[in-house]
PDB file of C-alpha atoms in Angstrom:
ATOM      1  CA  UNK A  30      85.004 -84.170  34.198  1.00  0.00           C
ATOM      2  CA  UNK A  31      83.256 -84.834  37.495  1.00  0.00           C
ATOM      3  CA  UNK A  32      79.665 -83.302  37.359  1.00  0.00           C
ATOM      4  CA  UNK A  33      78.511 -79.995  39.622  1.00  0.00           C
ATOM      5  CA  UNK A  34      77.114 -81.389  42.359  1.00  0.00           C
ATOM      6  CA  UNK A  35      73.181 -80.349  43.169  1.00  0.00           C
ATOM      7  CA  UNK A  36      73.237 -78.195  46.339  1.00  0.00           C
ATOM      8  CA  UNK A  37      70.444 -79.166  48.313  1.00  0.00           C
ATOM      9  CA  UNK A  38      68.819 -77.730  51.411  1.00  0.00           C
ATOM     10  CA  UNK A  39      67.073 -78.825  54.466  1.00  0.00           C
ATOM     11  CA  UNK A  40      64.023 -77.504  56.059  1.00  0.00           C
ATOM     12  CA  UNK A  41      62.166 -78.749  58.825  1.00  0.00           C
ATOM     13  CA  UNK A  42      61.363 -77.677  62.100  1.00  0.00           C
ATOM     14  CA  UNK A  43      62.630 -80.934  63.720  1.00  0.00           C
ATOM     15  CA  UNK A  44      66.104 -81.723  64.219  1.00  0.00           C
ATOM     16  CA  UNK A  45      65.514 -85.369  64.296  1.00  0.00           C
ATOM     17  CA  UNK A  46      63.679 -85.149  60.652  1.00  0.00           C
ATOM     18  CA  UNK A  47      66.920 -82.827  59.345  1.00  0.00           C
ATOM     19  CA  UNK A  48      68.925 -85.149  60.644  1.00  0.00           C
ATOM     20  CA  UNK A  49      67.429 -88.243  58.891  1.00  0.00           C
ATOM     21  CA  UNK A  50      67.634 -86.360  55.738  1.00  0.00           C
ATOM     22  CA  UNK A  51      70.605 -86.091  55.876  1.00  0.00           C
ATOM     23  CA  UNK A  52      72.125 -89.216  56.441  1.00  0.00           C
ATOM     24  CA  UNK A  53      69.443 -90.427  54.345  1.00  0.00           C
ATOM     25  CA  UNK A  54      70.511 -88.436  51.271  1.00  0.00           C
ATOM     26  CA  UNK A  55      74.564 -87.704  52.057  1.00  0.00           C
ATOM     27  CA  UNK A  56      75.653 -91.376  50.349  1.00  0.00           C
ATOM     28  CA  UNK A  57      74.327 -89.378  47.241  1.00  0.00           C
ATOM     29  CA  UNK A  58      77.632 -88.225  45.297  1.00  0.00           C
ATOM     30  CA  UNK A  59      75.930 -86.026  43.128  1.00  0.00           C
ATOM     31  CA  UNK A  60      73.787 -83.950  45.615  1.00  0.00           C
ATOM     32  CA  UNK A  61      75.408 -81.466  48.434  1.00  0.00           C
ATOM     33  CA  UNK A  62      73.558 -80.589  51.537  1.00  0.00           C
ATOM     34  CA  UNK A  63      74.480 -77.077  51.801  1.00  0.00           C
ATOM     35  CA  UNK A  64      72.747 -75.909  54.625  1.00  0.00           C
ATOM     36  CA  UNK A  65      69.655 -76.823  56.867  1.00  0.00           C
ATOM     37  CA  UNK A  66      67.060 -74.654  58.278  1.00  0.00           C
ATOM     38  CA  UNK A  67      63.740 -74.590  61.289  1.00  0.00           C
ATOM     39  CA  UNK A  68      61.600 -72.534  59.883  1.00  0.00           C
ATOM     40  CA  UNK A  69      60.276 -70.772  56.676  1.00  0.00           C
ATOM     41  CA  UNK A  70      61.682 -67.414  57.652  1.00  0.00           C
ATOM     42  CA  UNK A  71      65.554 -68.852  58.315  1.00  0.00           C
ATOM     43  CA  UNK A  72      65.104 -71.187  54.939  1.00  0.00           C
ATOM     44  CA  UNK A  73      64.840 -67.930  53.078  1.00  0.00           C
ATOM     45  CA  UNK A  74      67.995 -66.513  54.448  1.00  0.00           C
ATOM     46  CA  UNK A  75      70.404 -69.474  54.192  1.00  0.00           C
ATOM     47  CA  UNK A  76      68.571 -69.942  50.598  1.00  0.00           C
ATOM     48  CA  UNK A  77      70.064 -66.969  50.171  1.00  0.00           C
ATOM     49  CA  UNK A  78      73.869 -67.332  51.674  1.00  0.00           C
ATOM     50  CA  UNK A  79      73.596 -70.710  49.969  1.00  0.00           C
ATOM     51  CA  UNK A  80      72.022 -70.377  46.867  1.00  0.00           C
ATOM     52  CA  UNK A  81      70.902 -74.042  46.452  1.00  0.00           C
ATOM     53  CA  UNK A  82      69.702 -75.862  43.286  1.00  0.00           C
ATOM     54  CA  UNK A  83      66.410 -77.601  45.497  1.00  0.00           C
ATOM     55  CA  UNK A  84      64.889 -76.940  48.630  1.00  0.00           C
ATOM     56  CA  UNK A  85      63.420 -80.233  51.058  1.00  0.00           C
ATOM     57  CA  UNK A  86      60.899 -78.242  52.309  1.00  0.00           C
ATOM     58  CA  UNK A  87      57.912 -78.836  55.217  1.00  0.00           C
ATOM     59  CA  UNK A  88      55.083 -78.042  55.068  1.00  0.00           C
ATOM     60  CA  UNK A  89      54.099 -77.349  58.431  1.00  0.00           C
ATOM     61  CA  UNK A  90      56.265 -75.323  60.628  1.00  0.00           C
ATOM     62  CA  UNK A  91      55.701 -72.570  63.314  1.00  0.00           C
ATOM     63  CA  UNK A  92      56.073 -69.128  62.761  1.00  0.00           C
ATOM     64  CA  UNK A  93      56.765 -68.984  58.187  1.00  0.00           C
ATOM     65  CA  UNK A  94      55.497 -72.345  57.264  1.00  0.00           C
ATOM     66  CA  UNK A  95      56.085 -74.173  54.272  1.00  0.00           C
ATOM     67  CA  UNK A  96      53.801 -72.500  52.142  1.00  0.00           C
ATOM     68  CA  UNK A  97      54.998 -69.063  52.380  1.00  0.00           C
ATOM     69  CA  UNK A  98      58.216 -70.073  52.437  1.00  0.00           C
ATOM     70  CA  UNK A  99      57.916 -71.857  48.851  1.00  0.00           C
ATOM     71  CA  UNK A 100      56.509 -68.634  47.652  1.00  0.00           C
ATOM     72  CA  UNK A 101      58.988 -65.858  48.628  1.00  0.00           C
ATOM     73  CA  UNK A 102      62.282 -68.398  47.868  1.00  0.00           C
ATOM     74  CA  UNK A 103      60.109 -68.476  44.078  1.00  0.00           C
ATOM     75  CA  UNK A 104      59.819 -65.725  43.523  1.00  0.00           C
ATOM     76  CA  UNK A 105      63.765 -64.994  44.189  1.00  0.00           C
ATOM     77  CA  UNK A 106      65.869 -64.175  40.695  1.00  0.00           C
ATOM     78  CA  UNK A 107      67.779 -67.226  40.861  1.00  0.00           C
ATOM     79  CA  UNK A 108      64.402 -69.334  42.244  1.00  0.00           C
ATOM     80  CA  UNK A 109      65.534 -73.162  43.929  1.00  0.00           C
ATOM     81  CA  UNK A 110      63.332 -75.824  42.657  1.00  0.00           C
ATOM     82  CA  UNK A 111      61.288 -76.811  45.624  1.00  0.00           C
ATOM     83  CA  UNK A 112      60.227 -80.708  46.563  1.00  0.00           C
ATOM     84  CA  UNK A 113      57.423 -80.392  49.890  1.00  0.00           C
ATOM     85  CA  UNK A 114      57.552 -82.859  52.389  1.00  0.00           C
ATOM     86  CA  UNK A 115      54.043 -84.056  53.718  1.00  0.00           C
ATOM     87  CA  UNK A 116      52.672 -86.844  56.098  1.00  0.00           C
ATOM     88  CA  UNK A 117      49.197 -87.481  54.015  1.00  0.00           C
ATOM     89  CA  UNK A 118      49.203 -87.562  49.942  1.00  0.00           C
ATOM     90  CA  UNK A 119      45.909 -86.127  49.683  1.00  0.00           C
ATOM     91  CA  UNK A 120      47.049 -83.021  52.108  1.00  0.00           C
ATOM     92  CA  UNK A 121      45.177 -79.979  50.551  1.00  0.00           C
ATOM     93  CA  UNK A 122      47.974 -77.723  52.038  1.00  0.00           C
ATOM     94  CA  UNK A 123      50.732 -80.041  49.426  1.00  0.00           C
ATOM     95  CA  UNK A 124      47.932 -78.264  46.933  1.00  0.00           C
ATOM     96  CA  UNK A 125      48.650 -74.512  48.047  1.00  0.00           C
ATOM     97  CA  UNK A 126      52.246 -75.263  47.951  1.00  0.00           C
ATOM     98  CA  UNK A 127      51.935 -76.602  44.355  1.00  0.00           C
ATOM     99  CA  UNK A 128      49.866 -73.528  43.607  1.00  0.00           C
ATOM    100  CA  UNK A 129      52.878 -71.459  45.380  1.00  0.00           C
ATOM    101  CA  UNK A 130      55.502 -72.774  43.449  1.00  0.00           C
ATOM    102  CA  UNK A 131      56.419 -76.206  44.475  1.00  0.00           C
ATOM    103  CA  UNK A 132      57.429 -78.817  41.706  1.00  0.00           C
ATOM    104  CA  UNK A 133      56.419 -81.696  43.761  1.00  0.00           C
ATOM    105  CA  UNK A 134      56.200 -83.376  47.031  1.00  0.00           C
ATOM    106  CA  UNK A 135      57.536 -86.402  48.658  1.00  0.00           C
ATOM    107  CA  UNK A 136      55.533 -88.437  51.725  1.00  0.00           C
ATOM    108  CA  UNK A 137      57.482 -88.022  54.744  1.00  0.00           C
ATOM    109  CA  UNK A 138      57.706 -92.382  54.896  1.00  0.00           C
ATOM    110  CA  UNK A 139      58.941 -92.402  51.505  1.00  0.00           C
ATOM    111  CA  UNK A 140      62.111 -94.896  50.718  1.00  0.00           C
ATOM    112  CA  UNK A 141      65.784 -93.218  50.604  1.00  0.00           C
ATOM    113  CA  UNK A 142      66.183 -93.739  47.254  1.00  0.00           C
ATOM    114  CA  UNK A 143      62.993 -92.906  46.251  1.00  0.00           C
ATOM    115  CA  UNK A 144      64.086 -88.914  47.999  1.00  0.00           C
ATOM    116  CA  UNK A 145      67.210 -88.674  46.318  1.00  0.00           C
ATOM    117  CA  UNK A 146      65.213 -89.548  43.014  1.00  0.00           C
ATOM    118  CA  UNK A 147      63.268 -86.836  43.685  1.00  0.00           C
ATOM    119  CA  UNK A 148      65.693 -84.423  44.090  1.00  0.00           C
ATOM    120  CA  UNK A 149      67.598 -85.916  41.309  1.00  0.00           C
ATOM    121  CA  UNK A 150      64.617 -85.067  39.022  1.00  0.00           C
ATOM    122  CA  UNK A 151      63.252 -81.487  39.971  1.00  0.00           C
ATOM    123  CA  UNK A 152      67.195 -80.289  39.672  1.00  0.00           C
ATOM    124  CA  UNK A 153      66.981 -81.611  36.090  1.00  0.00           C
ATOM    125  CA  UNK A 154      63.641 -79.896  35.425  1.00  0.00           C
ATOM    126  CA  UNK A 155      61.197 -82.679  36.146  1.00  0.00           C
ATOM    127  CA  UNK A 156      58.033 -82.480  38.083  1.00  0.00           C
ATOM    128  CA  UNK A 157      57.601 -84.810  41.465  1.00  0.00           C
ATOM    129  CA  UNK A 158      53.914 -85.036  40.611  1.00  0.00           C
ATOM    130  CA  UNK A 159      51.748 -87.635  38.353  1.00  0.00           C
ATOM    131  CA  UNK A 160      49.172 -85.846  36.423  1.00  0.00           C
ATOM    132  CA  UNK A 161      46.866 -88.717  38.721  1.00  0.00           C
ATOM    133  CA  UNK A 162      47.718 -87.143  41.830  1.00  0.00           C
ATOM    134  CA  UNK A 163      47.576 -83.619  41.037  1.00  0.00           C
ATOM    135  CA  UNK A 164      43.475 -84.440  40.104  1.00  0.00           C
ATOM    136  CA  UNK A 165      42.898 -86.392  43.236  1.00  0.00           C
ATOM    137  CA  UNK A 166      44.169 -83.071  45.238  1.00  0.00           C
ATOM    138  CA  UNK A 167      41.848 -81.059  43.050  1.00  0.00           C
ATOM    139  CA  UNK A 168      39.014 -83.163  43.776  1.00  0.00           C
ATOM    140  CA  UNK A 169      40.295 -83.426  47.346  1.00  0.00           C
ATOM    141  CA  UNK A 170      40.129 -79.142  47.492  1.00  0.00           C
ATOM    142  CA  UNK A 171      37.012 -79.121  45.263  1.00  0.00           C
ATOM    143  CA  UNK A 172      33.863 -77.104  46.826  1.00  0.00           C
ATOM    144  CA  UNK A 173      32.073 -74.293  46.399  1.00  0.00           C
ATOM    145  CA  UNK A 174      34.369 -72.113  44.633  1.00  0.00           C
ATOM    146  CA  UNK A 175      34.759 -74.173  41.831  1.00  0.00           C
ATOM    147  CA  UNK A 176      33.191 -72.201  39.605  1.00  0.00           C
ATOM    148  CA  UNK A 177      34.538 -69.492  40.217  1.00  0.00           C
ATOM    149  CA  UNK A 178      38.033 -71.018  39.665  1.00  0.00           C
ATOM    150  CA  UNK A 179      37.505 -72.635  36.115  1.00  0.00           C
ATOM    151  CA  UNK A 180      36.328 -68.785  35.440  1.00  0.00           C
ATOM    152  CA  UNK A 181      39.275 -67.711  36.676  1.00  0.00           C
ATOM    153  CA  UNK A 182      41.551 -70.510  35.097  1.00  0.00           C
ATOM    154  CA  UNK A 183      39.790 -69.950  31.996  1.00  0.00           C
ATOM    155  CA  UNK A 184      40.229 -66.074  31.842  1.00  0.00           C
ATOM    156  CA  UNK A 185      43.890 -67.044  32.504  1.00  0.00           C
ATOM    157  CA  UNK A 186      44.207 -69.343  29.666  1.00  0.00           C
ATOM    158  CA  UNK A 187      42.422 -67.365  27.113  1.00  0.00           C
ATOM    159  CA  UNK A 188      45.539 -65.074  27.359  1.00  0.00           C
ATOM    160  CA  UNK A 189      46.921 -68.083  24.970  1.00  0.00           C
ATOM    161  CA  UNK A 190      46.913 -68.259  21.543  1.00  0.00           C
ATOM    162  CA  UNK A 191      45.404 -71.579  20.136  1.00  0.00           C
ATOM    163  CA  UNK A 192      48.385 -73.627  19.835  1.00  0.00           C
ATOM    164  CA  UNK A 193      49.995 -72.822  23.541  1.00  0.00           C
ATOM    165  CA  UNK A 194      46.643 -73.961  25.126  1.00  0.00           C
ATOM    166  CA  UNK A 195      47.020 -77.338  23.146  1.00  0.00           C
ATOM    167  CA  UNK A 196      50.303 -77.012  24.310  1.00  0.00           C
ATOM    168  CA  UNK A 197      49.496 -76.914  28.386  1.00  0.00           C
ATOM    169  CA  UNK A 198      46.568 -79.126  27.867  1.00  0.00           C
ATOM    170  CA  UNK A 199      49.251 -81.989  27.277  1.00  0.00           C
ATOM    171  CA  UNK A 200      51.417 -80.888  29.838  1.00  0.00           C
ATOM    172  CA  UNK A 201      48.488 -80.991  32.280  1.00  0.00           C
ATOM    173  CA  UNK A 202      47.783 -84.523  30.874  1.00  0.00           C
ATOM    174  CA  UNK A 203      52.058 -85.365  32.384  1.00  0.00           C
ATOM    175  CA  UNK A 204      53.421 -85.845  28.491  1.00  0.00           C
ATOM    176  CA  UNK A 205      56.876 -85.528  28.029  1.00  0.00           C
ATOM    177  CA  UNK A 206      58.026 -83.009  25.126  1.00  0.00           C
ATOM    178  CA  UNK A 207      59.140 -85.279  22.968  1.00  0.00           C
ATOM    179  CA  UNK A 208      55.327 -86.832  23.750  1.00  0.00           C
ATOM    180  CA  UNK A 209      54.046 -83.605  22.885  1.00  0.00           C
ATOM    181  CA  UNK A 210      56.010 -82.590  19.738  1.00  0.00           C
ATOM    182  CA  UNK A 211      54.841 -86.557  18.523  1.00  0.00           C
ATOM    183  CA  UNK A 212      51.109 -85.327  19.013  1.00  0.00           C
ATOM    184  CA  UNK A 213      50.758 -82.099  18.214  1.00  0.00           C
ATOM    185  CA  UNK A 214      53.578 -82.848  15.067  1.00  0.00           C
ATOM    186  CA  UNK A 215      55.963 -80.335  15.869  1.00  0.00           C
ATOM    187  CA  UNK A 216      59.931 -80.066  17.163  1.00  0.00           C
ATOM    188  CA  UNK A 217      60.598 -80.814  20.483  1.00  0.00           C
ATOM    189  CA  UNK A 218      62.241 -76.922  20.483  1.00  0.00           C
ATOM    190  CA  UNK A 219      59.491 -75.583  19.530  1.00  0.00           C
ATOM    191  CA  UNK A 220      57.826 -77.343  22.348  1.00  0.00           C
ATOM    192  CA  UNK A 221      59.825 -76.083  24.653  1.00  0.00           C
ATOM    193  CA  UNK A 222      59.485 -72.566  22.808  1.00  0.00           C
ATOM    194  CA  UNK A 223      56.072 -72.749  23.547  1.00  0.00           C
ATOM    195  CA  UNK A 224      56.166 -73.983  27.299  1.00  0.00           C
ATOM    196  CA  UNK A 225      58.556 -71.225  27.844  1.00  0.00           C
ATOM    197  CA  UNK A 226      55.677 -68.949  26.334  1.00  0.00           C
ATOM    198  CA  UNK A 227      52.971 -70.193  28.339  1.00  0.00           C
ATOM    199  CA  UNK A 228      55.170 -69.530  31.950  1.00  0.00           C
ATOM    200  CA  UNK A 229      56.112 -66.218  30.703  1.00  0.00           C
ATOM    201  CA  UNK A 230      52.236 -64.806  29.947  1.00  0.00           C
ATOM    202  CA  UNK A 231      50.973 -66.349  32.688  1.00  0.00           C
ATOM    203  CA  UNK A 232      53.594 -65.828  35.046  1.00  0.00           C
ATOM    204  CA  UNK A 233      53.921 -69.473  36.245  1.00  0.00           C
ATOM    205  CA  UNK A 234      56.732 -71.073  37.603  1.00  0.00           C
ATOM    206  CA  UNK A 235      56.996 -74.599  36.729  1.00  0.00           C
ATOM    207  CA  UNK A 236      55.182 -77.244  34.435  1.00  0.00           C
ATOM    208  CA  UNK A 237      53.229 -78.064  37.461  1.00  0.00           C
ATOM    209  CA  UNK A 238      51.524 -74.933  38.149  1.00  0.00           C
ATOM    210  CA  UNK A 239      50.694 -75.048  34.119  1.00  0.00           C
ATOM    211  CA  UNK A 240      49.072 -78.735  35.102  1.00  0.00           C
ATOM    212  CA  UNK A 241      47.191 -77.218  37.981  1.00  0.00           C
ATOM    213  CA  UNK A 242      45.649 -74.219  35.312  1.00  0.00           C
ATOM    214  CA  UNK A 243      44.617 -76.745  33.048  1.00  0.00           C
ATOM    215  CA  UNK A 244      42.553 -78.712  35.429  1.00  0.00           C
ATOM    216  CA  UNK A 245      41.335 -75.582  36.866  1.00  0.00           C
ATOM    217  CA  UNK A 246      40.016 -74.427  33.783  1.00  0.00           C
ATOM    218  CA  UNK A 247      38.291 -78.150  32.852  1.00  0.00           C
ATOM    219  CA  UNK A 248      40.615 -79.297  30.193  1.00  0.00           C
ATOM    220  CA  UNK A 249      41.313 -82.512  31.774  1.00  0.00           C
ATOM    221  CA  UNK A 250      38.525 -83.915  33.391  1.00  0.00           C
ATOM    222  CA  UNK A 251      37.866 -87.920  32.229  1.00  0.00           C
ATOM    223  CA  UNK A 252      40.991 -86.700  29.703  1.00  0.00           C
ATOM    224  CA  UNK A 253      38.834 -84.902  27.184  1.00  0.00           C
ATOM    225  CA  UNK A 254      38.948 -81.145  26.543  1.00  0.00           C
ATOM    226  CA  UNK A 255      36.524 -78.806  26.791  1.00  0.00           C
ATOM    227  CA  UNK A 256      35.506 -75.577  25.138  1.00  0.00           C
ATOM    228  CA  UNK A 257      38.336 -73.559  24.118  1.00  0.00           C
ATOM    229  CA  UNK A 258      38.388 -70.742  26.931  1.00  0.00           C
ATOM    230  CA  UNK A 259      39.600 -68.569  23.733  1.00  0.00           C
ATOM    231  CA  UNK A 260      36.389 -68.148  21.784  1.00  0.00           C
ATOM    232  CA  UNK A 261      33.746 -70.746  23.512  1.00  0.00           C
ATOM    233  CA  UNK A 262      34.415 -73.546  20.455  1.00  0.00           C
ATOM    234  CA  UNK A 263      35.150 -77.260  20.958  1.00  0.00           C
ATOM    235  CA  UNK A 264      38.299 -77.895  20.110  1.00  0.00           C
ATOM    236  CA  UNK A 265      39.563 -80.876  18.030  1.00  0.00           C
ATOM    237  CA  UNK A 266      42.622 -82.873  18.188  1.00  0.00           C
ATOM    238  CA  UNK A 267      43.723 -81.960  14.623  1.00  0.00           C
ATOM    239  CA  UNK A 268      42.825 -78.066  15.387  1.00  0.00           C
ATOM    240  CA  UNK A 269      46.206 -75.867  15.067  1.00  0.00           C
ATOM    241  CA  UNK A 270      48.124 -79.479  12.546  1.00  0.00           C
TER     242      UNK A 270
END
């Protein structure tokens, strides 16, 4: 039996760039474009004629942009994955578009293949984003309000009981599930019991956005943890075993 093909679609304000795409990613048998679009506000409504599995999207486009765009096609019932295109990797914009939604983003220049890979791997559930990049954007967007983010983050994460915070800690650090169930010595089920949990009380939408809490709130700077934002107490690797 042939496999479902991943419907795919197209956003960019310039022809020329939707046309590359395309060509670029049509010799892929298991990905369908299914529609293109210029702007934020027409990707939303052939997103929804279409209904596709991933969204190229850019980031900067007149009138909706990128951004916006990533958020309302989220926060749709059956939500596309969606893969941002940028010119520069340390963009702090590819940052608000993570924060909106997006489960990764490709550089503009990147090779063919490399695209299709991407697309490839958000459609199977996969974030487009090392856990080395995502702290070189925060550090990129760091300033004066980041204080009052970890507070934030933290008050966010305290919503967790102690074994779903060890839980997004190691998803903010890029592990795998089966990586996780090895360390924290559970099933990788239960694993993705609890990464289900964590979305659901902190209405996230992806493993990325759980990444970007984590490093909001401290837990992965230099790869150590911090205080538990639970109950102000260092926690140790063996806590929760």
């Amino acid at each position: 039996m042939t496999a479902t093909p991943i419907r795919l679609l197209l956003v960019d304000d310039d022809p020329l760039v939707r046309a590359g795409l395309a060509l670029m990613i049509g010799g892929a048998g298991d990905i369908e474009i299914v529609g293109e679009a210029a702007d934020g506000d027409e990707a939303e409504t052939v997103a929804a004629r279409t209904g596709p599995d991933v969204v190229l999207m850019d980031l900067r486009m007149p009138a909706v942009d990128g951004i916006t765009a990533t958020r309302r096609l989220r926060a749709l019932p059956d939500a596309p994955e969606v893969v941002v295109l940028t010119t520069f990797h340390a963009d702090e914009q590819v940052l608000h578009a993570l924060r909106a939604g997006a489960a990764g983003f490709v550089l503009k220049d990147t090779p063919p293949a490399e695209i299709v890979d991407a697309v490839r791997r958000v459609a199977a559930g996969e974030p487009v984003l090392s856990p080395a990049v995502t702290r070189q954007l925060m550090r990129h967007a760091a300033g004066t309000a980041a204080d009052s983010r970890q507070a934030r983050a933290r008050a966010r994460l305290a919503r967790l009981n102690e074994r779903e915070r060890e839980v997004a800690v190691a998803v903010g650090r890029g592990l795998a599930n089966a990586q996780i169930a090895a360390e924290l010595f559970m099933s990788v089920p239960t694993v993705k019991t609890h990464v289900s949990r964590i979305l659901a009380k902190l209405d996230l939408g992806n493993r990325v956005q759980i990444a970007l809490l984590a490093y909001d709130g401290g837990y992965l700077e230099d790869g150590r943890r911090e205080d538990s934002p639970g109950d102000g107490r260092g926690d140790t690797p063996e806590a929760g075993h």
